[in-house]
Amino acid sequence: MKTEQACSGNDTEINSIVMSEDVRKESGRSGAFVVSAGKRKIQKFARTVGESTLLLIASFVAIVVFFIFYFVAVDAIPYFQLRGFAEFFTSTDWYPADDPGKFGALAIIYGSLMVTLGSTLLAVPMGVSAAICLSDILPFSVRQYAKPVIEMLAAIPSVAFGFFALVIFAPLLQTQGGPILMWAWWVLAAPFLLLAIIVISDLLTANMEDQNKRQMMSTTLLVVFGAAALGFLYWVGSVLRQIEIMSGTNALNVSIILSFMALPTIVSVSEDALQAVGRELREGSYALGSTRAETIVRTVLPAASSGILAAVILGIMRALGETMVVWMASGNSSHIPEPWFNYLEAVRTLTATIAGDMGEADQVTGSERYHVLFAMGLFLLVISFFSNLVSERIVVRQRKILSGQ
Amino acid sequence: MNLFRKIAFSAAVLGFMAAGTADAASKIVMDGSTTVGPIAKSFASYFTKTTGVQVTVSESGSGNGAKSLINKTCDIANLSREMKDKEIAAAKSKGVNPVEHIVALDGLAVVVHPSNRVQKLSKAQIRDIYTGKVTNWNQVGGPSAPIVKIQRESNSGTQDSFVSLVMGKDNPVSKRAETQASNGAVKNRVASTPGAIGFIGLGFVDDSVKPLKVDGVEPDERTVRNGTYPISRPLFMYTNGQPTGVVKQFIDLKNTAEGKRMISELGFVNR
C-alpha cells in the first residue's frame, strides 16, 4: 500500500514537473505556481468549503427575506379574517383605541403615497441632475471629493433628520412659509421654464428655410415666451407668498426632508450608471458632431436609463419605508387632506402608525388592534416587493432594447 | 489549573443565579401604565437602595397591567384609570382579588401658545375644538386664526384620560388633529406654533406654554388635590388582596415624606 501510494505520488510529481516545464516553455515564466497532487486536493477541498460557505450565507439572506414575509403574513392574515378587507381599504376612520375599534387605513395609505410622491418629485430631478453634473461635467479631481460628500448624507441617522424637521424646519415653515415657498418655486421652476422656452422656440422655427428670418423669428419667440414665463413665475410666486402655513408639521415638510434622505441613493446609483455608459459611446457621439448637451441628453441618458430607473426605485423605497422622520414631523393626523393635493396639511403614514401604535397593541387586550399593524406591514412589504419586480422587468427590457435585440 | 479556575468560576455564577431565583419572595414585579411608570420607577430605585429588594417595572400600558395582575405574573399593577368591571370579573374568576391604592393625582393642563390671548375655556368649548366643531380661535374669544389641535398617540394614558374626562364616548377626536408621541413633544409643538392647542400632564407645564383655566379653574396642585380642577384623575396601583410584607412596604411609600417628595418632583400631586 505504502509503496503504491508513494509510487503514484511520484508519478504525479513527475507529471507536474513535466507540466511545469510545459508551462515554463509557454509563458516563459517560472513554474513555481504549479502544485503537487496533495496540495491540489487540499485546494479543491478548500474551494468546496469556501463556495458552500458563501452559498450558505447567500441563501441565509434569501431565507431571511422569506421568513420576514412569512411571519408578517402570519400575524396579518388574522386581521383580515376578523374584519375583512373592505374597512381597511375604504374607510378613513382610524380609531384603534375605541371599543369596538375602527381600523380604516385608507387615509393612512394615502398619506404614505402622498409623502412618497412628494419626495420623489423633489428628489429625482435634483438627484439625476446632480449625477449628470458629477459624471459628465465636473473634472475628475472634483468628483472624487464631491461624491463622497453627497454620500455622506446617507450616513446621517434618520432621527437626526427628524429632529431637524420637527424643531427647526417646522417652526421655520410657520414663520417664513410664504417666502420659502416663493423662493423654492423660483429656484425649481425657472430653469425648467427656461429650458422649455428654448426648446419650444427652437422647434417652432425648425422648418424655416431662410437662416436670417429664422434667427429673427426664434429671437422674437424667445422674448415673447420669456416675458410670458416671467409673468407666470411672478404671479404664482406672489400667490405662494401669501400662503400662511398654520402648522409646520405637514406633508410638505416631510416630503422635503425625505427627498434629502433619498438623494444620496439616487445620486450615487445613477452616477454609477452614467459612468458605466463608457467612453466609446460618448466619443462616438462627439465624433458625429454632437455638442456636450446633445451627447448627454440623446446618448448618455438613454443608455443609462435602466440604471437611473433602478436608482429612482431605490430612492422611492427609501422614502416609503422611512419611519422616524415621518413619525416626528408629519403631524400624524389620519385624514385625507382637503383638497387632496394640499401638501400643507398634516398626514399620517403606514410606517409611523406601526411605530406609534405598537406600544399598547398587545395580542391579549386588543387582538384586532395588534393584527392590523401587521396588515399594514404586509401591505408595505407587498408594495415594495411589486415595485422591485416591476423595476427589474423594466431594467431587463431596457437592456434588451439597448443591445439591439 | 486554568481550566479548574474556569469551572470554579462558572459554578460560582450558577450558584449566584440559583440563590437569586431561590430568593424570589423578596422581589417585586410591577407592570402597567406608562403614566404611573415614572412614580413606580423612582419608588423602585429608592426601595432597592434602602431595603435591597429587587423591583422590576415594566411599562406596557394600563390594560396590560390589569392582564398581568389577573394572570398573576406581577405583584403590583399600575393603572392610570380604574379597573374595568370586565377586568374585575375576570380577576375574580381566576381567584385574584384586586385591591386598589391611589398613589397620586394627576391633572391635565390644556395649553396654548403664550402669545394667544385666550385665557380660559370651558370643558364644552375644549370638546368642540377637538371634535372639529370649532375651528377658529375667534369662535372662543381669541384672534382670528385657525386652531391646530394636537393630541397624543392612541396608546397613551394621557390620551385615554383626556378622551374619557373631556370628550366622552360619543365625541371622537377629529381626524384632523395632529398626533405627537409624548408630553414633551406636544409641549414643543405648542410652544412653537401660535395657533396650537394641546394637553399635557401638569408636571410638564413651564414658561414656554400657557395653561388655560378650564371652567374658570386654574390648574395647579391645590385645585387638583381638592378636586375643583375638572380634568384630573387619580393614579392607581392594584395588588392581589391586601398587600403584605415587602409589597405593603412598597405601597406605603406613597405616605412617607420621601415618597411625597418624589411624587411632587415628578410633577404629580399628592393626595
XYZ file of C-alpha atoms in Angstrom:
676
model
C 0.000 0.000 0.000
C 2.583 2.425 1.109
C 4.773 1.819 -1.846
C 1.839 2.151 -4.195
C 0.927 5.482 -2.710
C 4.466 6.598 -2.892
C 4.638 5.439 -6.454
C 1.508 7.256 -7.520
C 2.749 10.237 -5.638
C 5.958 10.059 -7.567
C 4.028 9.681 -10.789
C 2.076 12.815 -10.289
C 5.139 14.595 -9.171
C 6.794 13.636 -12.387
C 3.686 14.723 -14.250
C 3.700 18.030 -12.564
C 7.328 18.503 -13.308
C 6.587 17.761 -16.939
C 3.638 20.119 -16.843
C 5.639 22.800 -15.200
C 8.191 22.517 -17.885
C 5.456 22.866 -20.478
C 4.171 25.929 -18.704
C 7.632 27.332 -18.476
C 8.048 26.877 -22.193
C 4.748 28.561 -22.979
C 4.774 31.528 -20.709
C 8.425 31.964 -20.253
C 7.820 32.356 -16.509
C 8.785 30.101 -13.621
C 6.545 27.106 -12.862
C 6.507 27.723 -9.134
C 2.693 28.085 -9.037
C 2.106 24.557 -10.243
C 1.369 22.473 -7.175
C 1.584 18.863 -6.175
C -1.392 16.464 -6.101
C -1.732 16.539 -2.338
C -1.762 20.273 -2.264
C -4.203 20.344 -5.128
C -6.553 18.101 -3.160
C -6.394 20.479 -0.235
C -7.039 23.393 -2.571
C -10.040 21.621 -4.031
C -11.369 20.885 -0.580
C -10.826 24.472 0.491
C -12.601 25.639 -2.619
C -15.611 23.450 -1.888
C -15.741 24.669 1.706
C -15.389 28.279 0.652
C -18.019 28.042 -2.029
C -20.510 26.255 0.178
C -19.969 28.784 2.974
C -20.690 31.616 0.570
C -23.715 29.762 -0.757
C -24.943 29.235 2.800
C -24.634 32.938 3.600
C -26.301 33.964 0.350
C -29.185 31.577 0.893
C -29.450 32.717 4.503
C -30.090 36.255 3.285
C -32.754 34.978 0.901
C -34.284 32.881 3.667
C -34.420 35.925 5.950
C -36.500 37.732 3.332
C -38.777 34.720 3.084
C -39.142 34.459 6.862
C -39.961 38.149 7.220
C -42.705 37.729 4.651
C -43.929 34.597 6.400
C -44.059 35.960 9.931
C -45.604 39.274 8.946
C -48.228 37.459 6.894
C -48.997 35.012 9.713
C -49.888 37.897 12.004
C -51.546 39.978 9.292
C -53.964 37.380 7.961
C -55.947 37.072 11.249
C -56.875 40.735 10.913
C -58.433 40.186 7.505
C -60.176 37.074 8.831
C -61.617 39.113 11.693
C -62.598 42.285 9.843
C -62.472 41.565 6.122
C -60.849 43.764 3.508
C -63.490 46.429 2.946
C -62.976 48.543 6.065
C -59.180 48.551 5.869
C -59.019 49.781 2.288
C -62.092 52.023 2.017
C -62.727 53.706 5.372
C -60.814 56.691 6.715
C -61.939 56.176 10.331
C -58.833 55.299 12.295
C -59.847 54.957 15.946
C -57.962 51.855 17.101
C -58.407 52.565 20.817
C -62.199 52.789 20.714
C -64.365 49.929 21.854
C -65.032 48.466 19.297
C -62.093 49.890 17.367
C -62.274 51.375 13.886
C -59.480 50.386 11.548
C -59.960 52.341 8.329
C -56.497 52.723 6.857
C -57.360 54.492 3.593
C -56.229 57.895 4.817
C -53.033 56.388 6.186
C -52.256 54.587 2.931
C -52.984 57.824 1.099
C -50.643 59.703 3.433
C -47.841 57.230 2.722
C -48.315 57.551 -1.036
C -48.585 61.345 -0.863
C -45.383 61.772 1.085
C -43.546 59.303 -1.147
C -44.762 61.020 -4.305
C -43.817 64.438 -2.981
C -40.312 63.399 -2.046
C -39.863 61.592 -5.368
C -40.912 64.682 -7.325
C -38.318 66.698 -5.450
C -35.512 64.161 -5.231
C -35.496 62.657 -8.736
C -34.856 65.824 -10.792
C -32.337 67.046 -8.239
C -30.625 63.677 -7.918
C -30.387 62.927 -11.627
C -29.127 66.444 -12.401
C -26.512 66.105 -9.697
C -25.467 62.715 -11.086
C -25.106 64.158 -14.614
C -23.075 67.018 -13.230
C -20.831 64.621 -11.323
C -20.262 62.205 -14.161
C -20.118 64.411 -17.260
C -19.385 67.966 -16.255
C -17.159 68.150 -13.189
C -13.481 67.314 -13.701
C -12.340 64.024 -12.226
C -10.435 65.576 -9.329
C -13.506 67.494 -8.118
C -15.777 64.476 -8.488
C -13.505 62.431 -6.263
C -14.308 64.799 -3.406
C -17.887 65.725 -4.317
C -19.304 62.211 -4.479
C -18.229 61.076 -1.002
C -19.617 64.311 0.421
C -23.015 63.648 -1.168
C -22.895 60.046 0.004
C -22.225 61.295 3.499
C -25.859 62.459 3.523
C -26.814 58.780 3.767
C -24.794 58.386 6.937
C -26.857 60.896 8.910
C -29.219 58.948 11.192
C -32.884 59.425 10.357
C -33.697 60.559 13.881
C -31.325 63.487 13.349
C -33.235 64.370 10.172
C -36.488 64.037 12.118
C -35.257 66.255 14.924
C -34.208 68.887 12.411
C -37.599 68.649 10.684
C -39.555 68.969 13.926
C -37.523 71.510 15.867
C -36.037 73.746 13.173
C -37.801 73.281 9.867
C -41.405 73.124 11.129
C -41.281 76.459 13.041
C -39.417 77.985 10.090
C -42.231 76.935 7.752
C -44.730 78.531 10.129
C -42.988 81.885 10.357
C -41.416 82.122 6.863
C -43.630 79.682 4.967
C -44.796 82.023 2.174
C -41.362 83.412 1.225
C -39.826 79.931 1.429
C -42.460 78.568 -0.946
C -41.964 81.511 -3.329
C -38.186 81.085 -3.461
C -38.493 77.344 -3.879
C -40.890 77.940 -6.783
C -38.476 80.355 -8.483
C -35.463 78.123 -7.996
C -37.211 74.968 -9.168
C -39.457 76.316 -11.933
C -37.279 78.979 -13.545
C -34.618 76.650 -15.034
C -37.249 74.244 -16.314
C -39.293 77.017 -17.919
C -36.142 78.456 -19.464
C -35.261 75.087 -20.974
C -38.830 74.595 -22.202
C -38.879 78.021 -23.866
C -35.611 77.429 -25.671
C -36.736 74.005 -26.882
C -40.199 75.216 -27.969
C -38.940 78.244 -29.904
C -36.290 76.058 -31.496
C -38.873 73.506 -32.557
C -41.340 76.106 -33.882
C -38.712 77.667 -36.124
C -37.028 74.459 -37.203
C -38.852 74.284 -40.531
C -37.965 77.756 -41.743
C -35.706 77.877 -44.766
C -34.234 81.345 -44.554
C -31.439 81.436 -41.924
C -31.814 85.153 -41.193
C -35.569 85.036 -40.906
C -35.310 82.002 -38.690
C -32.890 83.754 -36.362
C -35.216 86.746 -36.120
C -38.268 84.614 -35.544
C -36.714 82.488 -32.847
C -35.411 85.552 -31.011
C -38.862 87.165 -31.049
C -40.438 83.944 -29.860
C -37.845 83.701 -27.093
C -38.610 87.221 -25.924
C -42.399 86.723 -26.062
C -42.343 83.379 -24.322
C -39.756 84.634 -21.870
C -41.945 87.573 -20.866
C -44.970 85.294 -20.515
C -42.994 82.830 -18.424
C -41.622 85.598 -16.233
C -45.139 86.882 -15.665
C -46.321 83.372 -14.850
C -43.427 82.824 -12.451
C -44.101 86.124 -10.730
C -47.843 85.530 -10.477
C -47.532 82.047 -8.966
C -44.733 83.310 -6.729
C -46.834 86.128 -5.338
C -49.760 83.747 -4.764
C -47.432 81.379 -2.907
C -46.045 84.276 -0.892
C -49.495 84.987 0.508
C -49.864 81.466 1.879
C -49.647 81.199 5.625
C -48.723 77.777 6.932
C -50.618 77.112 10.143
C -48.737 74.026 11.183
C -45.197 73.246 10.084
C -45.515 69.522 10.693
C -47.141 68.619 7.407
C -46.732 66.594 4.226
C -44.539 69.266 2.610
C -42.056 69.337 5.458
C -41.728 65.557 5.435
C -41.510 65.389 1.630
C -38.627 67.849 1.584
C -36.707 66.087 4.348
C -37.344 62.656 2.796
C -36.141 63.903 -0.570
C -32.838 64.829 1.063
C -32.666 61.353 2.542
C -33.334 59.707 -0.822
C -30.830 61.947 -2.645
C -27.571 60.118 -1.858
C -29.026 56.817 -3.093
C -30.302 58.361 -6.308
C -27.153 60.384 -6.999
C -24.764 57.576 -6.230
C -26.527 54.817 -8.152
C -27.374 56.915 -11.211
C -23.865 58.351 -11.303
C -22.561 54.789 -11.443
C -24.985 54.058 -14.277
C -23.854 57.137 -16.198
C -20.232 56.168 -15.694
C -20.944 52.667 -16.933
C -22.057 54.062 -20.311
C -18.400 54.326 -21.148
C -16.083 56.481 -23.209
C -16.822 54.794 -26.543
C -20.427 55.984 -26.784
C -19.539 59.495 -25.679
C -16.648 59.782 -28.115
C -18.774 58.303 -30.881
C -21.377 60.941 -30.244
C -18.792 63.743 -30.264
C -17.331 62.328 -33.453
C -20.707 62.647 -35.106
C -20.645 66.345 -34.298
C -22.868 66.471 -31.242
C -22.378 69.089 -28.599
C -21.891 68.060 -24.980
C -25.549 68.825 -24.186
C -26.724 66.678 -27.101
C -24.375 63.902 -26.069
C -25.729 63.907 -22.540
C -29.412 64.174 -23.478
C -29.504 61.982 -26.595
C -26.796 59.397 -25.925
C -25.701 59.072 -22.327
C -29.093 59.431 -20.602
C -30.912 56.869 -22.789
C -28.041 54.424 -22.459
C -28.034 54.785 -18.675
C -31.813 54.932 -18.316
C -32.186 51.468 -16.820
C -29.628 52.218 -14.144
C -31.205 55.599 -13.422
C -34.588 53.938 -13.099
C -33.154 51.465 -10.625
C -31.752 54.423 -8.688
C -35.142 56.130 -8.687
C -36.894 53.000 -7.421
C -34.326 52.632 -4.651
C -34.905 56.247 -3.701
C -38.678 55.749 -3.652
C -38.294 52.697 -1.429
C -36.162 54.738 0.939
C -38.880 57.374 1.197
C -41.732 54.872 1.527
C -40.023 52.900 4.259
C -38.733 55.802 6.314
C -40.311 55.856 9.774
C -38.614 58.166 12.228
C -38.841 61.367 10.198
C -42.488 60.927 9.277
C -43.395 59.957 12.798
C -41.768 63.076 14.205
C -42.641 65.624 11.560
C -45.677 64.616 9.505
C -48.209 65.685 12.138
C -49.794 62.225 12.190
C -53.413 63.111 11.577
C -55.220 60.291 9.851
C -57.307 62.157 7.314
C -57.092 62.800 3.596
C -56.104 66.456 3.067
C -58.649 68.829 1.535
C -58.242 69.374 -1.353
C -56.499 66.086 -1.989
C -53.242 67.666 -3.193
C -52.864 70.001 -0.234
C -49.342 69.354 0.970
C -49.705 71.900 3.753
C -51.865 69.627 5.896
C -50.722 67.005 8.348
C -50.820 63.402 7.176
C -50.169 60.026 8.742
C -48.185 57.235 7.132
C -48.239 53.455 7.467
C -44.742 53.274 8.924
C -45.436 55.948 11.527
C -48.681 54.247 12.526
C -46.935 50.933 13.069
C -44.210 52.587 15.115
C -46.611 54.734 17.114
C -49.296 52.174 17.897
C -47.033 49.231 18.677
C -46.747 50.125 22.365
C -50.094 49.101 23.753
C -51.316 46.938 20.901
C -50.549 43.636 22.578
C -52.099 40.443 21.347
C -54.114 39.857 24.508
C -56.102 43.017 25.038
C -56.995 44.035 21.502
C -56.352 41.307 19.053
C -57.590 43.233 16.023
C -55.566 46.229 17.041
C -52.437 44.115 17.142
C -53.020 42.349 13.857
C -53.993 45.480 11.939
C -50.445 46.779 12.349
C -49.122 43.610 10.759
C -51.660 44.028 7.975
C -50.127 47.451 7.343
C -46.642 45.949 7.417
C -47.670 43.301 4.934
C -49.203 45.934 2.679
C -45.936 47.901 2.717
C -43.940 44.746 2.002
C -46.183 43.839 -0.914
C -45.937 47.343 -2.406
C -42.148 47.393 -2.255
C -41.940 43.817 -3.487
C -44.022 44.608 -6.565
C -42.276 47.851 -7.369
C -38.988 45.995 -7.154
C -40.319 43.366 -9.537
C -41.587 45.998 -11.958
C -38.317 47.897 -11.922
C -36.435 44.661 -12.513
C -38.608 43.955 -15.566
C -38.093 47.459 -16.925
C -34.348 47.222 -16.465
C -34.197 43.900 -18.286
C -36.334 45.181 -21.163
C -34.356 48.380 -21.421
C -31.142 46.412 -21.625
C -32.573 44.279 -24.417
C -33.677 47.321 -26.391
C -30.310 48.984 -25.988
C -28.368 45.937 -27.024
C -30.498 45.850 -30.162
C -32.388 42.582 -29.614
C -5.118 24.851 36.584
C -6.648 27.375 34.264
C -9.466 25.023 33.373
C -10.077 24.307 37.016
C -10.396 28.009 37.723
C -12.873 28.418 34.872
C -15.015 25.592 36.201
C -14.953 27.053 39.684
C -15.952 30.445 38.314
C -18.930 29.146 36.333
C -20.037 27.119 39.341
C -19.957 30.276 41.408
C -22.006 32.172 38.787
C -24.551 29.362 38.666
C -24.678 29.379 42.437
C -25.449 33.089 42.479
C -28.178 32.640 39.897
C -29.699 29.815 41.917
C -29.600 31.999 45.001
C -31.332 34.749 43.041
C -34.207 32.508 41.999
C -34.492 30.989 45.435
C -34.891 34.491 46.805
C -37.918 35.225 44.604
C -40.081 36.058 47.600
C -38.183 39.283 48.259
C -38.627 40.614 44.742
C -41.415 42.819 43.415
C -42.648 42.740 39.827
C -44.664 45.704 38.534
C -46.394 46.138 35.220
C -48.788 48.633 33.667
C -49.354 52.284 32.823
C -46.706 54.472 31.256
C -48.150 57.432 33.181
C -47.624 55.791 36.564
C -44.294 54.444 35.295
C -42.119 57.370 36.470
C -43.534 57.126 40.004
C -43.091 53.352 40.065
C -39.524 53.634 38.789
C -38.374 56.274 41.262
C -40.109 54.380 44.093
C -38.374 51.230 42.895
C -34.854 52.667 42.848
C -35.392 54.234 46.271
C -36.843 50.988 47.636
C -33.981 48.871 46.287
C -31.451 51.284 47.726
C -32.964 51.269 51.212
C -34.131 47.667 51.584
C -32.126 45.708 48.996
C -35.273 44.215 47.497
C -35.185 43.956 43.687
C -38.083 45.731 41.945
C -38.702 45.372 38.204
C -41.001 47.841 36.467
C -42.497 47.189 33.026
C -44.457 49.890 31.253
C -46.794 48.180 28.839
C -49.950 50.181 29.377
C -52.815 50.071 31.850
C -54.637 47.274 30.060
C -51.575 45.067 30.124
C -51.020 45.829 33.783
C -54.521 44.601 34.600
C -53.939 41.481 32.479
C -50.669 40.741 34.271
C -52.339 41.007 37.668
C -55.152 38.696 36.545
C -52.616 36.173 35.227
C -50.584 36.533 38.445
C -47.444 37.495 36.533
C -46.992 40.699 38.528
C -47.283 41.711 42.171
C -48.432 45.263 41.566
C -50.356 46.554 38.547
C -50.053 50.275 37.720
C -53.184 51.762 36.180
C -53.899 55.324 35.156
C -57.625 54.511 35.260
C -59.906 52.448 37.479
C -60.114 48.741 36.751
C -62.997 47.965 34.435
C -65.871 45.750 35.630
C -64.916 43.228 32.960
C -61.378 43.015 34.286
C -62.529 42.677 37.903
C -64.879 39.847 36.880
C -62.048 38.105 35.009
C -59.809 38.506 38.067
C -62.449 37.080 40.420
C -62.910 34.058 38.156
C -59.169 33.331 38.396
C -59.158 33.709 42.158
C -57.491 37.119 42.131
C -58.897 39.831 44.349
C -57.739 43.239 43.050
C -57.382 45.898 45.732
C -56.887 49.480 44.632
C -54.473 52.001 46.112
C -54.444 55.584 44.946
C -50.796 56.654 44.626
C -51.127 60.186 43.393
C -53.339 62.601 41.467
C -52.622 63.882 38.001
C -54.057 66.970 36.343
C -54.101 67.512 32.581
C -53.257 71.062 31.661
C -54.759 72.394 28.439
C -52.018 74.547 26.971
C -51.763 77.142 24.179
C -49.024 79.332 22.736
C -48.040 82.137 25.161
C -48.970 84.768 22.564
C -52.566 83.504 22.398
C -54.837 85.938 24.204
C -57.379 83.273 25.167
C -57.204 82.809 28.951
C -59.900 80.272 29.686
C -62.112 77.706 28.003
C -64.995 75.658 29.246
C -64.880 71.885 29.041
C -67.595 72.052 26.361
C -65.505 74.503 24.307
C -62.478 72.233 24.519
C -64.649 69.327 23.410
C -65.981 71.355 20.456
C -62.437 72.294 19.449
C -61.273 68.710 19.494
C -64.317 67.310 17.673
C -63.728 69.894 14.953
C -66.918 71.889 15.545
C -64.912 74.981 16.472
C -62.066 75.606 14.029
C -61.059 79.222 14.608
C -59.803 80.941 17.733
C -62.232 83.842 17.183
C -65.127 81.486 17.954
C -63.849 81.159 21.530
C -62.813 84.766 22.130
C -59.363 84.717 20.558
C -57.721 86.236 17.480
C -58.823 85.168 14.013
C -56.568 82.196 13.361
C -57.247 78.547 12.627
C -56.836 76.175 15.555
C -54.143 73.493 15.290
C -55.264 70.639 17.530
C -52.602 68.389 18.971
C -53.362 65.082 20.652
C -51.400 62.053 21.849
C -50.979 58.582 20.363
C -53.890 56.205 20.931
C -51.819 54.086 23.325
C -51.146 56.976 25.676
C -52.719 57.020 29.150
C -52.907 60.801 28.906
C -54.922 60.475 25.706
C -57.141 57.902 27.451
C -57.849 60.281 30.323
C -58.426 63.231 28.045
C -60.901 61.273 25.963
C -62.770 59.951 28.982
C -62.700 63.188 31.033
C -63.346 65.735 28.272
C -64.608 64.115 25.089
C -66.867 61.350 26.345
C -67.722 58.222 24.452
C -69.801 59.701 21.629
C -67.489 62.539 20.558
C -64.465 61.161 18.750
C -61.446 63.429 18.374
C -61.359 64.991 14.899
C -59.314 63.165 12.301
C -57.530 66.419 11.544
C -55.941 66.546 14.991
C -52.189 66.152 14.833
C -50.660 63.393 16.921
C -47.464 63.599 18.928
C -45.697 60.813 20.765
C -45.009 62.276 24.193
C -45.864 65.043 26.649
C -42.608 66.739 25.732
C -43.320 66.611 22.005
C -46.791 68.115 22.500
C -45.329 70.920 24.610
C -42.656 71.546 21.984
C -45.208 71.780 19.164
C -47.499 74.093 21.141
C -44.551 76.287 22.153
C -43.525 76.737 18.509
C -46.973 77.020 16.905
C -49.012 80.179 17.559
C -52.365 78.577 16.676
C -51.893 75.332 18.572
C -53.764 73.774 21.483
C -52.625 70.665 23.322
C -52.919 68.842 26.630
C -50.044 67.684 28.840
C -49.510 66.381 32.357
C -49.335 69.134 34.966
C -45.695 68.309 35.663
C -44.684 69.211 32.127
C -46.035 72.782 32.138
C -43.380 75.500 32.010
C -42.985 79.062 30.700
C -42.857 78.024 27.047
C -46.599 77.303 27.008
C -49.643 78.878 28.650
C -52.020 76.653 30.656
C -55.673 77.687 30.314
C -58.243 77.956 33.048
C -60.793 75.206 32.498
C -64.324 76.079 33.612
C -62.696 79.055 35.335
C -60.322 76.979 37.454
C -56.554 77.422 37.255
C -54.742 74.060 37.011
C -52.341 73.714 39.912
C -51.535 71.387 42.775
C -54.197 72.822 45.063
C -57.115 72.679 42.619
C -56.188 69.171 41.528
C -55.983 67.995 45.135
C -59.307 69.452 46.210
C -60.967 68.207 43.049
C -62.140 71.554 41.649
C -59.986 71.306 38.502
C -62.185 69.330 36.128
C -59.542 67.466 34.097
C -57.802 65.467 36.798
C -57.617 61.818 37.676
C -56.244 59.538 40.349
C -53.409 57.132 39.509
C -53.684 53.613 40.878
C -51.626 50.658 41.977
C -53.529 47.375 42.255
C -52.490 44.384 44.354
C -53.891 40.882 44.673
C -55.618 41.047 48.047
C -54.451 43.365 50.839
C -50.680 43.684 50.407
C -48.342 42.060 52.908
C -44.603 42.085 53.576
C -42.391 43.954 51.139
C -45.283 44.738 48.798
C -47.113 46.503 51.619
C -43.901 48.327 52.489
C -43.601 49.420 48.848
C -47.197 50.621 48.534
C -46.899 52.515 51.811
C -44.015 54.528 50.365
C -46.573 56.973 48.973
C -47.443 58.089 52.514
C -43.879 58.724 53.604
C -42.234 62.131 53.352
C -39.681 60.773 50.884
C -42.421 59.251 48.688
C -44.374 62.513 48.686
C -41.260 64.406 47.697
C -40.663 62.053 44.766
C -44.261 62.339 43.599
C -44.296 66.129 43.568
C -40.830 66.244 41.999
C -42.188 64.220 39.096
C -44.964 66.760 38.639
C -47.795 64.717 40.077
C -49.957 65.768 43.002
C -50.018 64.107 46.415
C -53.346 63.029 47.654
